[in-house]
XYZ file of C-alpha atoms in Angstrom:
432
model
C 84.716 23.681 79.801
C 81.631 25.270 79.186
C 81.047 27.892 76.507
C 80.042 31.150 77.446
C 76.749 31.897 75.864
C 77.203 34.383 72.842
C 75.698 37.272 74.853
C 78.574 37.051 77.176
C 80.976 36.451 74.380
C 84.436 38.624 74.556
C 84.372 41.988 73.303
C 86.869 41.843 70.511
C 90.136 43.856 70.843
C 91.192 45.269 67.449
C 94.130 42.860 65.870
C 96.873 45.343 66.376
C 100.651 45.365 68.066
C 101.446 46.286 71.288
C 101.691 50.474 71.547
C 103.756 52.787 74.191
C 100.430 52.504 76.248
C 99.840 49.186 76.190
C 103.872 48.894 77.894
C 102.952 51.502 80.195
C 99.873 49.629 81.565
C 101.894 46.608 81.577
C 105.098 47.943 83.355
C 102.998 49.921 86.345
C 101.013 47.075 86.544
C 104.102 44.499 87.161
C 105.742 47.158 89.459
C 102.612 47.786 91.811
C 102.364 43.966 91.800
C 106.357 43.102 92.726
C 105.887 45.978 95.782
C 102.635 44.156 97.111
C 103.717 40.712 96.809
C 107.035 41.928 98.775
C 104.824 43.294 101.361
C 103.207 40.361 101.543
C 106.372 37.990 101.588
C 108.411 40.557 103.726
C 107.168 38.842 107.183
C 108.610 35.653 106.707
C 111.732 36.676 106.347
C 111.750 38.283 109.663
C 109.363 35.728 111.464
C 112.141 34.555 114.034
C 112.310 38.305 115.332
C 108.734 39.232 115.208
C 107.900 36.080 117.139
C 110.504 36.962 120.023
C 109.133 40.702 120.068
C 105.208 40.206 119.875
C 104.971 36.969 122.195
C 105.579 36.343 125.696
C 109.136 36.137 126.170
C 108.738 32.782 128.650
C 106.632 31.101 125.663
C 108.586 28.126 124.539
C 110.333 28.633 120.961
C 108.936 26.192 119.125
C 105.146 27.442 120.374
C 106.381 30.974 119.280
C 107.308 29.885 116.264
C 104.057 28.092 115.675
C 102.064 30.937 116.658
C 104.445 33.451 114.458
C 103.630 31.445 111.111
C 99.913 30.655 112.149
C 99.698 34.753 111.754
C 101.451 34.253 108.387
C 99.176 31.556 106.908
C 96.255 33.711 108.049
C 97.247 36.007 105.465
C 96.869 32.874 102.782
C 93.530 32.165 104.654
C 92.093 35.496 104.365
C 92.652 35.466 100.535
C 89.626 33.607 99.260
C 87.133 35.576 100.885
C 89.013 38.861 99.985
C 89.787 37.714 96.522
C 85.965 36.691 96.176
C 84.466 40.128 97.646
C 86.899 42.135 95.367
C 86.366 40.116 92.184
C 82.525 40.814 92.963
C 82.937 44.403 93.008
C 85.390 44.315 90.155
C 82.748 42.583 87.865
C 79.872 45.085 88.725
C 82.218 48.158 89.133
C 85.320 47.912 87.114
C 88.378 46.331 87.234
C 90.391 49.466 87.680
C 88.533 50.564 91.116
C 89.532 47.103 92.596
C 92.753 47.418 91.233
C 93.505 50.415 93.085
C 92.169 49.387 96.291
C 93.782 46.179 96.628
C 97.127 47.809 96.522
C 96.106 50.253 99.101
C 94.719 47.608 101.551
C 98.500 45.977 101.287
C 100.727 49.079 101.540
C 98.348 50.880 104.897
C 98.434 47.841 107.236
C 102.427 46.745 106.080
C 103.288 50.232 107.142
C 101.081 49.857 110.417
C 103.062 46.815 110.852
C 106.216 48.388 111.201
C 104.941 51.054 113.655
C 103.246 48.417 115.986
C 103.942 48.261 119.571
C 105.496 45.173 120.856
C 104.167 42.588 123.543
C 107.018 44.060 125.835
C 104.608 47.232 125.336
C 101.244 46.644 125.058
C 100.816 42.933 126.066
C 98.203 40.439 124.037
C 97.550 43.298 121.954
C 100.373 43.230 120.333
C 99.801 39.661 118.444
C 96.148 40.608 118.311
C 96.737 43.766 115.871
C 99.855 41.803 114.401
C 97.523 39.003 113.152
C 94.987 41.793 111.951
C 96.982 43.564 110.010
C 97.474 39.924 108.710
C 94.312 39.224 107.416
C 93.784 42.401 105.576
C 97.216 42.015 103.695
C 95.434 38.296 102.816
C 92.312 39.685 101.800
C 94.638 42.673 99.485
C 96.885 39.514 97.849
C 93.821 37.905 96.976
C 91.856 40.146 95.144
C 95.435 41.779 93.714
C 96.522 38.647 91.609
C 93.435 37.568 89.897
C 92.698 41.287 89.499
C 95.608 42.133 88.058
C 95.471 39.312 85.630
C 92.683 40.357 84.449
C 93.323 44.276 84.049
C 96.397 43.539 81.802
C 94.727 40.859 79.743
C 91.933 42.993 78.794
C 94.324 46.196 77.787
C 95.911 44.188 75.267
C 95.133 42.566 71.717
C 94.067 38.823 72.001
C 97.145 37.689 70.470
C 99.402 39.579 73.430
C 97.507 38.024 76.128
C 99.870 35.637 77.248
C 103.032 38.257 77.113
C 100.857 40.481 79.055
C 100.085 37.696 81.793
C 103.271 36.283 81.799
C 105.165 39.781 82.543
C 102.800 40.352 85.238
C 103.407 37.022 86.578
C 107.210 38.108 86.276
C 106.622 40.913 88.654
C 104.940 39.186 91.075
C 107.835 36.819 91.340
C 110.227 39.901 91.204
C 108.649 40.828 94.650
C 109.626 37.813 96.226
C 113.246 38.239 95.341
C 113.205 41.909 96.415
C 111.925 40.916 99.778
C 114.836 38.213 99.731
C 117.462 41.012 99.079
C 116.064 43.610 101.298
C 116.121 40.771 104.196
C 119.816 40.000 103.203
C 120.691 43.848 103.147
C 119.231 44.463 106.695
C 120.802 41.324 108.185
C 124.623 42.300 106.740
C 124.241 45.814 107.785
C 122.746 45.583 111.178
C 123.609 43.243 113.880
C 121.367 40.892 115.536
C 120.736 43.032 118.362
C 120.235 46.198 116.217
C 117.394 44.144 114.198
C 115.959 42.921 117.362
C 115.759 46.350 118.759
C 114.759 48.607 115.401
C 115.797 47.296 112.392
C 113.286 44.734 111.591
C 110.733 47.672 110.901
C 112.769 49.123 108.010
C 111.827 46.512 105.381
C 108.075 47.139 106.722
C 107.813 50.687 106.395
C 109.949 50.954 102.929
C 107.250 48.466 101.521
C 104.341 50.842 103.240
C 105.828 54.055 101.700
C 106.638 52.232 98.219
C 102.937 50.878 98.014
C 101.314 54.065 98.882
C 103.443 55.277 96.161
C 102.589 52.726 93.470
C 98.733 53.497 94.676
C 99.697 57.013 93.385
C 101.036 55.493 90.169
C 97.572 53.251 89.335
C 95.819 56.707 89.092
C 97.412 56.865 85.683
C 95.892 53.714 84.472
C 92.527 53.608 82.413
C 89.451 50.956 82.922
C 90.243 48.071 80.307
C 88.524 48.600 77.340
C 86.537 45.070 77.877
C 84.988 46.059 80.722
C 84.261 49.816 79.107
C 82.289 47.965 76.403
C 80.381 45.845 78.572
C 79.534 48.829 80.438
C 78.318 50.633 77.437
C 76.650 47.669 76.132
C 74.918 47.342 79.595
C 75.917 43.865 79.742
C 77.122 43.826 83.036
C 76.621 40.471 85.391
C 72.312 40.839 86.389
C 73.126 38.425 89.167
C 75.506 37.701 91.899
C 78.860 37.225 89.433
C 79.891 33.831 91.566
C 76.435 32.251 91.394
C 76.508 32.136 87.935
C 80.111 31.025 87.481
C 79.499 28.153 89.891
C 76.413 27.435 87.822
C 77.709 27.539 84.356
C 81.417 27.239 84.220
C 82.437 24.330 86.463
C 84.549 23.016 83.649
C 86.732 26.305 83.746
C 86.961 26.156 87.618
C 88.196 22.694 87.676
C 90.827 23.286 84.562
C 91.977 26.865 86.707
C 92.121 25.018 90.086
C 94.657 22.450 88.611
C 96.739 24.723 87.081
C 96.816 26.717 90.153
C 97.898 23.832 92.119
C 100.777 23.267 89.663
C 101.682 27.087 89.735
C 101.289 26.829 93.650
C 103.578 23.754 94.119
C 106.240 24.673 91.478
C 106.653 28.398 93.818
C 106.445 27.069 97.209
C 108.729 23.605 97.053
C 111.128 25.041 94.574
C 111.537 28.657 95.348
C 110.314 29.339 98.645
C 111.148 25.825 100.329
C 114.355 24.645 98.851
C 116.929 26.879 100.469
C 116.068 25.226 103.617
C 116.016 22.126 102.159
C 119.638 23.368 100.959
C 120.580 24.057 104.423
C 119.255 20.770 106.640
C 119.699 18.350 103.658
C 122.759 19.014 101.671
C 124.328 21.428 104.047
C 125.087 24.567 102.022
C 125.469 27.593 104.106
C 122.616 30.181 104.183
C 124.586 32.779 102.382
C 125.149 30.258 99.346
C 121.533 28.645 99.579
C 120.129 32.384 99.511
C 122.286 33.627 96.651
C 121.376 30.474 94.441
C 117.768 30.802 94.976
C 118.046 34.714 94.393
C 119.535 33.286 91.192
C 116.935 30.702 90.208
C 114.033 33.502 90.718
C 115.777 36.026 88.292
C 115.872 33.337 85.818
C 112.297 32.281 86.960
C 111.066 35.895 86.159
C 112.569 35.473 82.511
C 110.761 32.165 82.237
C 107.234 33.392 83.169
C 107.573 36.254 79.869
C 108.933 33.451 77.777
C 106.622 30.901 78.636
C 103.378 33.661 77.969
C 104.633 34.888 74.983
C 105.594 30.954 73.893
C 101.296 30.523 74.831
C 100.332 33.367 72.359
C 102.454 31.656 69.694
C 101.946 27.859 70.098
C 99.087 27.681 72.610
C 99.337 26.759 76.533
C 98.897 23.221 75.610
C 101.946 22.682 74.443
C 103.618 24.889 76.919
C 102.684 22.707 79.264
C 103.613 19.666 77.766
C 106.908 20.779 76.793
C 107.687 23.038 79.836
C 106.175 20.485 82.875
C 108.515 17.681 80.823
C 111.507 19.721 81.255
C 111.040 20.715 84.555
C 110.277 16.956 85.649
C 113.839 16.315 84.355
C 115.486 19.216 85.550
C 114.155 19.281 89.142
C 114.856 15.433 89.643
C 118.115 15.744 88.347
C 118.812 18.922 90.448
C 117.701 16.986 94.052
C 119.376 13.940 92.862
C 122.628 14.761 92.088
C 123.265 18.044 94.614
C 125.121 15.543 97.043
C 127.864 14.417 94.640
C 128.294 17.576 92.824
C 127.437 20.494 94.827
C 129.237 22.596 92.154
C 126.211 22.283 90.534
C 124.110 24.228 92.382
C 123.672 27.261 90.591
C 123.715 26.070 87.331
C 121.217 23.929 88.052
C 118.945 25.833 90.143
C 119.287 28.538 87.533
C 117.369 26.290 84.627
C 115.151 24.825 87.485
C 113.970 28.733 88.055
C 113.696 29.130 84.355
C 111.524 25.885 83.792
C 109.657 26.990 86.702
C 108.870 30.014 84.434
C 106.150 27.760 82.501
C 103.662 28.809 85.249
C 103.611 32.122 82.927
C 101.271 30.517 81.022
C 98.535 29.644 83.803
C 96.735 33.184 83.571
C 96.785 32.785 80.195
C 94.368 29.722 80.244
C 92.343 31.423 83.224
C 91.434 34.588 81.691
C 90.358 32.713 78.612
C 88.600 30.311 80.583
C 85.563 32.658 81.507
C 83.586 35.044 79.797
C 84.317 38.942 80.563
C 80.999 39.429 82.195
C 82.360 37.225 85.333
C 85.413 36.784 84.441
C 87.348 38.449 87.358
C 84.858 36.356 90.066
C 85.511 32.933 88.064
C 89.274 33.571 88.071
C 89.395 34.681 91.816
C 87.503 32.006 93.079
C 89.341 29.258 91.115
C 92.723 30.921 91.898
C 92.379 32.171 95.917
C 90.588 28.448 96.840
C 92.839 26.148 95.166
C 96.100 28.516 96.474
C 94.473 28.387 99.701
C 94.151 24.418 99.777
C 97.062 23.428 98.124
C 99.506 26.078 99.312
C 99.046 25.060 102.565
C 99.024 21.610 102.325
C 101.818 21.403 100.117
C 104.594 22.222 102.934
C 103.302 19.434 105.210
C 103.292 16.931 102.314
C 106.704 17.728 101.356
C 108.254 17.763 104.608
C 106.555 14.194 105.300
C 108.228 13.134 102.296
C 111.252 14.639 103.421
C 111.156 12.510 106.360
C 111.477 9.299 104.056
C 113.667 10.772 101.583
C 116.074 13.271 100.523
C 114.129 13.427 97.281
C 110.776 14.261 98.527
C 110.501 17.381 97.148
C 111.247 15.745 93.493
C 108.709 13.266 93.689
C 106.070 15.933 94.806
C 106.835 18.327 91.748
C 107.232 15.065 89.722
C 103.478 14.047 90.224
C 102.792 17.442 89.785
C 104.612 18.117 86.573
C 102.635 14.710 85.446
C 99.365 16.216 85.786
C 100.219 19.443 84.029
C 101.498 17.175 81.230
C 98.214 16.001 81.012
C 96.461 18.934 81.288
C 98.417 20.355 78.833
C 97.973 17.613 76.832
C 93.912 18.085 77.057
C 94.396 21.729 76.081
C 96.311 21.334 72.944
C 93.926 18.485 71.839
C 91.292 21.290 72.183
C 93.614 23.457 70.347
C 94.578 25.903 73.401
């Protein structure tokens, strides 16, 4: 990993305990992150209903679903461009401005999606407007996640960066849980006809209102001390930050992309895809699958905070070596034993979720990999490009593996855990 020139060195934060202001910053950041991730993910829970309302009624079901999920995927494809642009200005104008802009860019399209007329009302403009809103959402989430990690890490003392990043990541995962719980509630309270008529709009309207409330809350956050010091010293980037990243920090990009692959695989396979696998391969009911999934996400949120705190104390290398080893063993046992021991579902999935929390140490490595002057751009480029590639390819690879064996998800996770152990050993050797 390329070492930053001394002129770009990290402005030292004083060695001090976490203060009330630090906890306020972490709480507001995590809450905003949870609500923004809810806005981004809620679409997938209502994809079937949205597909029927926003595409022609005579369209084949498979084509309608394909186009609906294509609109969902467009949000992922927009992440790199949005993240890179917002990071560019975050390195030049300030972290707080982009941190606030990202949640505004997520809240407004979510609110509009809840108000959009359907295909029956405006024809082909309905899916076009839906796609446009989804692209704006993708650009927003591309700036939010890296920006949030940078923001909280530059507010707290050096010895608490892991805890801060783990707490923020826990908030993001809580957004997935919130989406699942709201979707379950809507489908429990309303009949399928009512959901199709109007109730599908409620989660989007709620997300938009809560998002705008988060914009208001972020008014109380302050610019990071690290960026403020760079401004005061007139040490901001003198060229396009991304150009400096690509030229001087290729090692940091490589390690950040590998860790993002680990993070995306763990979330996509073990959290987002597994409920469907439980229903189709192991024949659990949808209700049981979602209940177990919700429990796993709760444990994942705790795991992220624990992993971040352990990274502060023992280094990220040790966390990845032991965490990925545990995740490999536990996920393998989970998929291998459910056919014979369905009663193990809840405890095994909870433990697996806790070990997925190892990803809470990923941002700790990434924020330390880049010097402050280009940190936002370096982290955003690495994270968003890697997530767009691996987050998009992972479901297809796992689906192909499932055609060969019910253990397909376990094989994929095992390979990624092996990579995580190797990266962790390298970091451990480097004293990180």
